Coordinates of C-alpha atoms (C1' of nucleotides) in Angstrom, one line a residue:
Chain A
X1 CA 8.7 30.5 14.7
X2 CA 9.1 30.1 11.1
X3 CA 12.9 29.9 11.6
X4 CA 12.4 26.8 13.7
X5 CA 11.0 25.0 10.7
X6 CA 13.5 26.5 8.2
X7 CA 16.5 25.4 10.5
X8 CA 15.1 22.1 10.7
X9 CA 15.0 21.6 6.9
X10 CA 18.4 23.2 6.7
X11 CA 20.2 20.7 9.0
X12 CA 19.4 18.3 6.0
X13 CA 19.6 20.6 2.9
X14 CA 19.5 24.1 1.9
X15 CA 16.6 26.1 1.0
X16 CA 16.4 29.3 -1.1
X17 CA 14.3 32.0 0.3
X18 CA 11.9 31.7 -2.4
X19 CA 11.7 27.9 -1.8
X20 CA 11.1 28.3 1.8
X21 CA 8.3 30.8 1.3
X22 CA 6.5 28.2 -1.0
X23 CA 7.3 25.5 1.6
X24 CA 5.5 27.9 4.3
X25 CA 2.4 28.3 2.0
X26 CA 1.9 24.4 2.6
X27 CA 1.8 24.7 6.5
X28 CA -0.6 26.1 8.9
X29 CA 0.1 26.6 12.7
X30 CA -1.8 25.9 15.6
X31 CA -1.7 26.0 19.4
X32 CA -2.7 23.4 21.9
X33 CA -3.1 23.3 25.9
X34 CA -1.6 20.7 27.9
X35 CA -4.1 17.9 27.9
X36 CA -5.6 18.8 24.7
X37 CA -5.9 16.0 21.9
X38 CA -4.4 16.9 18.5
X39 CA -6.4 14.2 17.2
X40 CA -8.0 11.0 18.5
X41 CA -8.5 7.2 17.3
X42 CA -11.4 7.1 14.9
X43 CA -10.6 10.5 13.4
X44 CA -9.9 11.0 9.8
X45 CA -6.2 11.9 9.8
X46 CA -5.4 14.6 7.4
X47 CA -2.1 16.0 8.5
X48 CA 1.3 15.5 9.8
X49 CA 2.5 17.7 12.6
X50 CA 5.8 19.2 13.1
X51 CA 6.5 20.3 16.9
X52 CA 7.6 23.6 17.2
X53 CA 7.6 23.6 21.0
X54 CA 6.0 21.4 23.5
X55 CA 5.7 17.8 24.2
X56 CA 3.2 15.4 23.0
X57 CA 2.7 11.5 23.3
X58 CA 1.1 9.2 20.6
X59 CA -1.2 6.6 22.6
X60 CA -3.1 3.6 22.0
X61 CA -6.0 2.4 24.3
X62 CA -6.3 -1.2 24.4
X63 CA -9.5 -2.9 25.1
X64 CA -9.5 -2.4 28.6
X65 CA -9.0 1.4 28.0
X66 CA -5.3 1.1 29.3
X67 CA -3.0 3.5 27.6
X68 CA 0.2 2.5 25.9
X69 CA 2.4 5.1 24.7
X70 CA 3.8 4.5 20.9
X71 CA 6.1 7.3 20.8
X72 CA 6.7 10.7 22.5
X73 CA 7.5 13.8 20.4
X74 CA 9.2 17.2 21.2
X75 CA 10.7 20.1 19.5
X76 CA 11.8 19.4 15.8
X77 CA 10.0 16.3 15.8
X78 CA 7.5 14.9 13.1
X79 CA 4.3 13.1 14.4
X80 CA 1.3 11.6 13.0
X81 CA -0.6 8.4 12.7
X82 CA 1.4 8.0 9.8
X83 CA -0.4 4.8 8.5
X84 CA -3.8 6.7 8.7
X85 CA -2.0 9.7 7.0
X86 CA -0.8 7.8 4.1
X87 CA -3.9 6.1 3.6
X88 CA -6.2 8.8 4.6
X89 CA -7.9 6.8 7.0
X90 CA -8.9 6.6 10.5
X91 CA -6.4 6.7 13.3
X92 CA -5.7 3.8 15.5
X93 CA -3.6 6.1 17.9
X94 CA -4.4 9.4 19.7
X95 CA -2.1 12.4 19.9
X96 CA -2.2 14.0 23.2
X97 CA -0.3 17.0 24.6
X98 CA 1.7 16.4 27.7
X99 CA 2.8 20.1 27.8
X100 CA 1.3 23.3 26.0
X101 CA 2.2 22.6 22.2
X102 CA 2.7 24.6 19.1
X103 CA 2.7 22.7 15.9
X104 CA 3.0 23.4 12.1
X105 CA 0.9 20.9 10.1
X106 CA 0.6 20.0 6.5
X107 CA -1.8 17.9 4.5
X108 CA -1.0 14.8 2.3
X109 CA -1.7 17.2 -0.7
X110 CA 0.7 19.7 0.6
X111 CA 3.1 17.1 1.2
X112 CA 3.2 15.6 -2.2
X113 CA 3.3 19.3 -3.9
X114 CA 6.5 19.8 -1.8
X115 CA 8.0 16.7 -3.1
X116 CA 7.1 17.7 -6.5
X117 CA 8.4 21.2 -6.2
X118 CA 11.4 20.5 -4.3
X119 CA 12.9 17.4 -4.9
X120 CA 15.4 17.5 -2.1
X121 CA 12.3 17.4 0.2
X122 CA 11.7 13.8 -0.7
X123 CA 15.2 12.9 0.3
X124 CA 14.6 14.6 3.4
X125 CA 11.5 12.7 4.2
X126 CA 13.3 9.3 3.3
X127 CA 16.1 10.2 5.7
X128 CA 13.4 11.0 8.5
X129 CA 11.5 7.8 7.5
X130 CA 14.7 5.6 7.5
X131 CA 15.7 6.9 11.1
X132 CA 12.3 6.4 12.3
X133 CA 12.4 2.9 11.1
X134 CA 15.8 2.3 12.7
X135 CA 15.1 3.5 15.9
X136 CA 11.6 1.5 16.0
X137 CA 13.8 -1.7 15.3
X138 CA 16.2 -0.8 18.2
X139 CA 13.0 -0.4 20.4
X140 CA 11.6 -3.7 19.4
X141 CA 15.0 -5.0 20.3
X142 CA 15.0 -3.5 23.6
X143 CA 11.5 -5.0 24.4
X144 CA 12.6 -8.5 23.2
X145 CA 16.0 -8.7 25.2
X146 CA 16.0 -6.5 27.9
X147 CA 14.3 -6.4 31.3
X148 CA 12.5 -3.6 33.0
X149 CA 15.4 -2.1 34.7
X150 CA 17.7 -2.3 31.4
X151 CA 14.8 -1.0 29.4
X152 CA 14.6 2.1 31.7
X153 CA 18.4 2.6 31.6
X154 CA 18.6 2.5 27.8
X155 CA 15.6 5.0 27.8
X156 CA 17.4 7.2 30.1
X157 CA 20.5 7.1 28.0
X158 CA 18.7 7.4 24.7
X159 CA 16.6 10.4 25.7
X160 CA 17.8 12.1 28.7
X161 CA 16.2 15.5 28.1
X162 CA 13.0 13.7 27.5
X163 CA 13.2 11.6 30.5
X164 CA 13.2 14.9 32.6
X165 CA 10.2 16.3 31.3
X166 CA 7.7 13.3 31.9
X167 CA 6.6 11.5 34.8
X168 CA 7.6 8.0 35.5
X169 CA 4.0 7.0 34.9
X170 CA 4.5 8.1 31.3
X171 CA 7.9 6.2 31.1
X172 CA 6.5 3.2 32.4
X173 CA 3.5 3.1 29.9
X174 CA 6.2 3.6 27.3
X175 CA 8.5 0.8 28.4
X176 CA 5.5 -1.7 28.8
X177 CA 5.9 -2.1 32.5
X178 CA 3.9 -1.2 35.2
X179 CA 4.4 2.0 37.3
X180 CA 5.1 0.1 40.4
X181 CA 7.7 -2.2 38.6
X182 CA 9.5 1.0 37.6
X183 CA 9.3 2.5 41.1
X184 CA 10.8 -0.4 42.5
X185 CA 13.8 -0.9 40.4
X186 CA 16.1 1.0 42.7
X187 CA 14.8 -0.3 46.0
Chain B
X1 CA 15.1 -13.9 -12.1
X2 CA 15.4 -10.5 -13.4
X3 CA 11.8 -10.4 -14.0
X4 CA 10.9 -10.8 -10.2
X5 CA 12.7 -7.6 -9.5
X6 CA 11.4 -5.7 -12.3
X7 CA 7.7 -6.9 -11.3
X8 CA 8.6 -5.7 -7.7
X9 CA 9.3 -2.2 -8.7
X10 CA 6.5 -2.1 -11.3
X11 CA 4.1 -2.8 -8.6
X12 CA 4.8 0.7 -7.4
X13 CA 5.9 2.6 -10.7
X14 CA 6.7 1.9 -14.4
X15 CA 10.1 1.4 -15.6
X16 CA 11.1 1.5 -19.4
X17 CA 13.3 -1.3 -20.8
X18 CA 16.3 1.1 -20.9
X19 CA 15.6 2.4 -17.2
X20 CA 15.4 -1.3 -16.1
X21 CA 18.8 -2.2 -17.8
X22 CA 20.5 0.5 -15.9
X23 CA 18.7 -0.4 -12.7
X24 CA 20.3 -3.9 -13.3
X25 CA 23.7 -2.6 -13.7
X26 CA 23.7 -1.7 -10.2
X27 CA 22.7 -5.1 -8.7
X28 CA 24.5 -8.1 -8.3
X29 CA 23.3 -11.6 -7.6
X30 CA 24.1 -14.2 -5.1
X31 CA 23.0 -17.7 -3.9
X32 CA 23.2 -18.9 -0.1
X33 CA 22.6 -22.2 1.3
X34 CA 20.4 -23.0 4.4
X35 CA 22.3 -22.1 7.4
X36 CA 24.6 -19.5 5.7
X37 CA 25.2 -16.2 7.2
X38 CA 24.7 -13.4 4.5
X39 CA 26.5 -11.1 7.2
X40 CA 27.4 -11.2 10.7
X41 CA 27.4 -8.6 13.4
X42 CA 30.7 -6.8 13.2
X43 CA 30.9 -7.0 9.4
X44 CA 31.1 -3.8 7.6
X45 CA 27.7 -3.5 5.9
X46 CA 28.0 -2.6 2.1
X47 CA 24.7 -3.9 0.8
X48 CA 21.0 -4.1 0.7
X49 CA 19.5 -7.3 -0.1
X50 CA 16.5 -8.2 -2.1
X51 CA 15.1 -11.4 -1.7
X52 CA 14.3 -13.2 -4.8
X53 CA 13.7 -16.6 -3.2
X54 CA 14.1 -18.2 -0.1
X55 CA 13.8 -17.0 3.6
X56 CA 16.1 -15.3 6.0
X57 CA 16.1 -13.9 9.5
X58 CA 17.7 -10.8 11.0
X59 CA 18.7 -11.6 14.3
X60 CA 20.5 -10.2 17.3
X61 CA 23.0 -12.0 19.7
X62 CA 22.5 -10.7 23.3
X63 CA 25.3 -10.9 25.8
X64 CA 24.3 -14.3 27.0
X65 CA 24.4 -15.3 23.2
X66 CA 20.6 -15.8 23.0
X67 CA 19.3 -15.4 19.6
X68 CA 16.4 -12.6 19.0
X69 CA 14.7 -12.3 15.8
X70 CA 14.3 -8.8 14.6
X71 CA 12.7 -9.7 11.5
X72 CA 12.0 -12.3 8.9
X73 CA 12.4 -11.5 5.1
X74 CA 11.3 -13.9 2.2
X75 CA 10.5 -13.3 -1.5
X76 CA 10.2 -9.7 -2.5
X77 CA 11.2 -8.3 0.7
X78 CA 14.3 -6.1 1.2
X79 CA 16.6 -6.4 4.1
X80 CA 19.8 -5.5 5.9
X81 CA 21.0 -4.0 8.9
X82 CA 20.0 -0.4 7.6
X83 CA 21.6 1.5 10.3
X84 CA 25.0 -0.1 9.5
X85 CA 24.1 0.3 5.9
X86 CA 23.2 3.9 5.7
X87 CA 26.1 4.8 8.1
X88 CA 28.5 2.4 6.3
X89 CA 29.3 0.9 9.7
X90 CA 29.4 -2.3 11.4
X91 CA 26.4 -4.4 11.8
X92 CA 24.6 -4.8 15.0
X93 CA 22.6 -7.8 13.6
X94 CA 23.4 -10.8 11.6
X95 CA 21.4 -12.1 8.6
X96 CA 21.0 -15.8 8.4
X97 CA 19.2 -18.1 5.7
X98 CA 16.5 -20.3 7.0
X99 CA 16.3 -21.7 3.6
X100 CA 18.5 -21.7 0.5
X101 CA 18.2 -18.1 -0.6
X102 CA 19.2 -16.1 -3.9
X103 CA 19.3 -12.4 -3.4
X104 CA 20.0 -9.2 -5.4
X105 CA 22.0 -6.9 -3.6
X106 CA 23.2 -3.2 -4.2
X107 CA 25.7 -0.8 -2.6
X108 CA 24.9 2.5 -1.1
X109 CA 26.7 4.2 -4.0
X110 CA 24.5 2.2 -6.5
X111 CA 21.5 3.1 -4.5
X112 CA 22.3 6.6 -4.8
X113 CA 23.0 6.6 -8.3
X114 CA 19.5 4.9 -8.9
X115 CA 17.8 7.6 -6.9
X116 CA 19.8 10.4 -9.1
X117 CA 19.0 8.8 -12.4
X118 CA 15.5 7.7 -11.6
X119 CA 13.7 10.0 -9.2
X120 CA 10.8 7.7 -9.0
X121 CA 13.0 5.4 -7.4
X122 CA 13.2 7.6 -4.3
X123 CA 9.7 7.6 -4.0
X124 CA 9.7 4.0 -4.0
X125 CA 12.1 3.7 -1.2
X126 CA 10.4 6.3 0.7
X127 CA 7.0 4.0 0.4
X128 CA 9.2 0.9 1.5
X129 CA 10.6 2.8 4.3
X130 CA 7.2 4.3 5.6
X131 CA 5.7 0.9 5.6
X132 CA 8.5 -0.6 7.6
X133 CA 8.3 2.2 9.9
X134 CA 4.5 1.6 10.3
X135 CA 4.8 -2.2 10.9
X136 CA 7.5 -1.6 13.2
X137 CA 5.1 0.5 15.4
X138 CA 2.5 -2.0 15.1
X139 CA 5.0 -4.8 16.4
X140 CA 6.0 -2.5 19.3
X141 CA 2.5 -2.1 20.0
X142 CA 1.9 -5.9 20.0
X143 CA 4.9 -6.2 22.4
X144 CA 3.6 -3.5 24.7
X145 CA -0.2 -4.5 24.8
X146 CA -0.6 -8.4 24.1
X147 CA 0.2 -11.4 26.0
X148 CA 2.1 -14.4 24.3
X149 CA -1.2 -16.0 23.2
X150 CA -2.4 -12.8 21.5
X151 CA 1.0 -11.9 20.1
X152 CA 1.1 -15.5 18.4
X153 CA -2.3 -15.0 17.1
X154 CA -1.6 -11.7 15.6
X155 CA 1.5 -12.9 13.9
X156 CA -0.4 -15.9 12.4
X157 CA -2.9 -13.4 11.2
X158 CA -0.6 -11.0 9.8
X159 CA 1.8 -13.7 8.2
X160 CA 0.0 -16.7 7.4
X161 CA 2.4 -17.8 4.8
X162 CA 5.4 -17.1 6.8
X163 CA 4.2 -19.1 9.6
X164 CA 3.8 -22.2 7.8
X165 CA 7.6 -21.9 6.5
X166 CA 9.3 -21.5 10.1
X167 CA 9.4 -23.6 13.3
X168 CA 7.9 -22.6 16.5
X169 CA 11.1 -22.0 18.0
X170 CA 11.7 -19.3 15.4
X171 CA 8.6 -17.6 15.9
X172 CA 9.1 -17.8 19.6
X173 CA 12.1 -15.9 19.2
X174 CA 10.5 -13.3 17.1
X175 CA 7.7 -12.8 19.6
X176 CA 9.7 -12.5 22.7
X177 CA 8.5 -15.5 24.2
X178 CA 10.3 -18.8 25.3
X179 CA 9.5 -21.9 23.0
X180 CA 8.0 -23.8 25.8
X181 CA 5.5 -21.1 26.5
X182 CA 4.4 -20.9 23.0
X183 CA 4.2 -24.6 23.1
X184 CA 1.9 -24.6 26.0
X185 CA -0.6 -22.1 24.6
X186 CA -3.3 -24.3 23.5
X187 CA -3.1 -26.9 26.0
Chain C
dC1 C1' 16.9 -49.1 13.6
dG2 C1' 18.9 -45.1 15.2
dC3 C1' 20.2 -40.2 14.9
dG4 C1' 18.8 -35.4 15.2
dC5 C1' 15.9 -31.8 15.5
dG6 C1' 11.9 -29.8 17.1
dA7 C1' 7.9 -29.8 20.0
dT8 C1' 6.0 -30.9 24.4
dT9 C1' 5.4 -31.7 29.1
dG10 C1' 6.4 -31.3 34.2
dA11 C1' 8.1 -29.1 38.2
dG12 C1' 10.4 -25.4 40.7
dT13 C1' 11.7 -20.6 40.5
dA14 C1' 11.8 -15.9 39.3
dA15 C1' 10.0 -11.7 37.6
dT16 C1' 6.1 -9.0 37.2
dT17 C1' 1.4 -7.6 37.9
dT18 C1' -2.5 -6.4 40.6
dC19 C1' -4.8 -4.2 44.1
dA20 C1' -4.6 -1.4 48.0
dA21 C1' -2.9 1.7 51.1
dA22 C1' 0.5 5.1 52.3
dT23 C1' 3.6 8.8 51.4
dC24 C1' 5.3 12.6 49.2
dT25 C1' 5.4 17.1 46.3
dA26 C1' 4.0 21.2 44.2
dG27 C1' 0.6 24.6 43.8
dT28 C1' -3.4 27.1 45.8
dG29 C1' -5.8 29.9 48.5
dG30 C1' -6.6 31.6 53.2
Chain D
dC1 C1' 3.0 30.6 56.8
dC2 C1' 0.1 27.0 56.9
dA3 C1' -3.5 23.9 55.6
dC4 C1' -5.5 21.5 51.8
dT5 C1' -5.6 19.3 47.4
dA6 C1' -4.5 16.7 43.4
dG7 C1' -1.3 14.2 41.1
dA8 C1' 2.5 11.2 41.2
dT9 C1' 5.4 7.9 43.4
dT10 C1' 6.3 4.5 46.8
dT11 C1' 5.5 0.2 49.6
dG12 C1' 3.3 -4.1 50.9
dA13 C1' 1.5 -8.5 49.9
dA14 C1' -0.8 -11.9 47.3
dA15 C1' -1.8 -13.8 42.9
dT16 C1' -0.3 -14.6 38.2
dT17 C1' 2.5 -15.1 34.4
dA18 C1' 6.4 -16.8 32.0
dC19 C1' 11.1 -18.9 32.6
dT20 C1' 14.2 -22.2 33.4
dC21 C1' 15.9 -26.8 33.4
dA22 C1' 15.3 -31.4 32.8
dA23 C1' 13.1 -35.2 30.7
dT24 C1' 10.1 -37.2 27.2
dC25 C1' 8.0 -37.7 22.9
dG26 C1' 7.3 -37.6 17.7
dC27 C1' 8.9 -37.7 13.3
dG28 C1' 11.6 -37.7 9.0
dC29 C1' 15.5 -39.3 6.8
dG30 C1' 19.8 -41.9 6.2

DNA sequence: CGCGCGATTGAGTAATTTCAAATCTAGTGG
DNA sequence: CCACTAGATTTGAAATTACTCAATCGCGCG
């Protein structure tokens, strides 16, 4: 369990036992059942979540209560309403479990403490953030340039393992297409 | 000129004269004319650019040579093909000047040197990256949830000064709408 | 005045959505 | 093993939205 987190950090930089022990003091763990909300829009967002196991979706409800999927997150991914987290304000999005999910979570104060104590940690976050930014840009491009079929195929190619774990309805909500259109793609 | 850059950093953290002198050694300056490409897709991307003055667009050409706008950047904004920059590989995007533009630019080596010498610099980049990520997510959401009219109004609201400097055709290419549709919104 | 660029308008077409109904599937309990 | 249910997927048909292509308009500038 703890190993998952340590391995995850050590894909980027090495940690001594002592350092990792300190890191752990800043995290707490929690389990959620399928269908649970980890947080909902309007909640004060105090934490960033590291998915140990399971699968979640970050969603936005529009004015007609339609659900749109901002992102999925599974094992080894970090997730939160980052804007709300960094500004310690209320969530625009909601985080809902598509499967039973276990997470480590850390507060903003804890996050800052880590960065101060272990400078490499800041490099780590920077790398994560950069990658998140880059893949968001890729998705924007996909939405700008590709039709539903192309978007779906790009998604399958980019996230093959994810695609097998979620329903087409969920994929449609991520791609910005109605589930009927997605269903008709290969007929 | 140099002041622009210093002020920009000092919106986030303070720099001594000596530190800023060191910062400057890592940057070079260049001027571009309206219509110039700062880089084009396929180019090796060695630099990140800070816009001192002017206005540029980061664009992607699809298979039919249609142009799509990934982002605009004006005074005080950082821009590059960040994926290509961090992996020191070839650009997917092109960066073109919509107005005469002056930039400071820095290499990956220079960027790393800055982070090592001045740790606050890393915090600075992290903040920029986080904000870029958050606003990309917002744009994704806009593309997922809003129709052309709503997207256009969100754009006007989010970037009022930018909207006055660019043609509707450019805005259309950013919003993922044909210019004719954009033109018909209020008729 | 005439050129060039951007914006607008019109008409027809293509893509996607919506709403409704039917079908399929996996899991549950008898 | 079968019947039943809930959820997901598929299908059909009509309505809507946005696109494309083509023509026109408007304006600033040499």
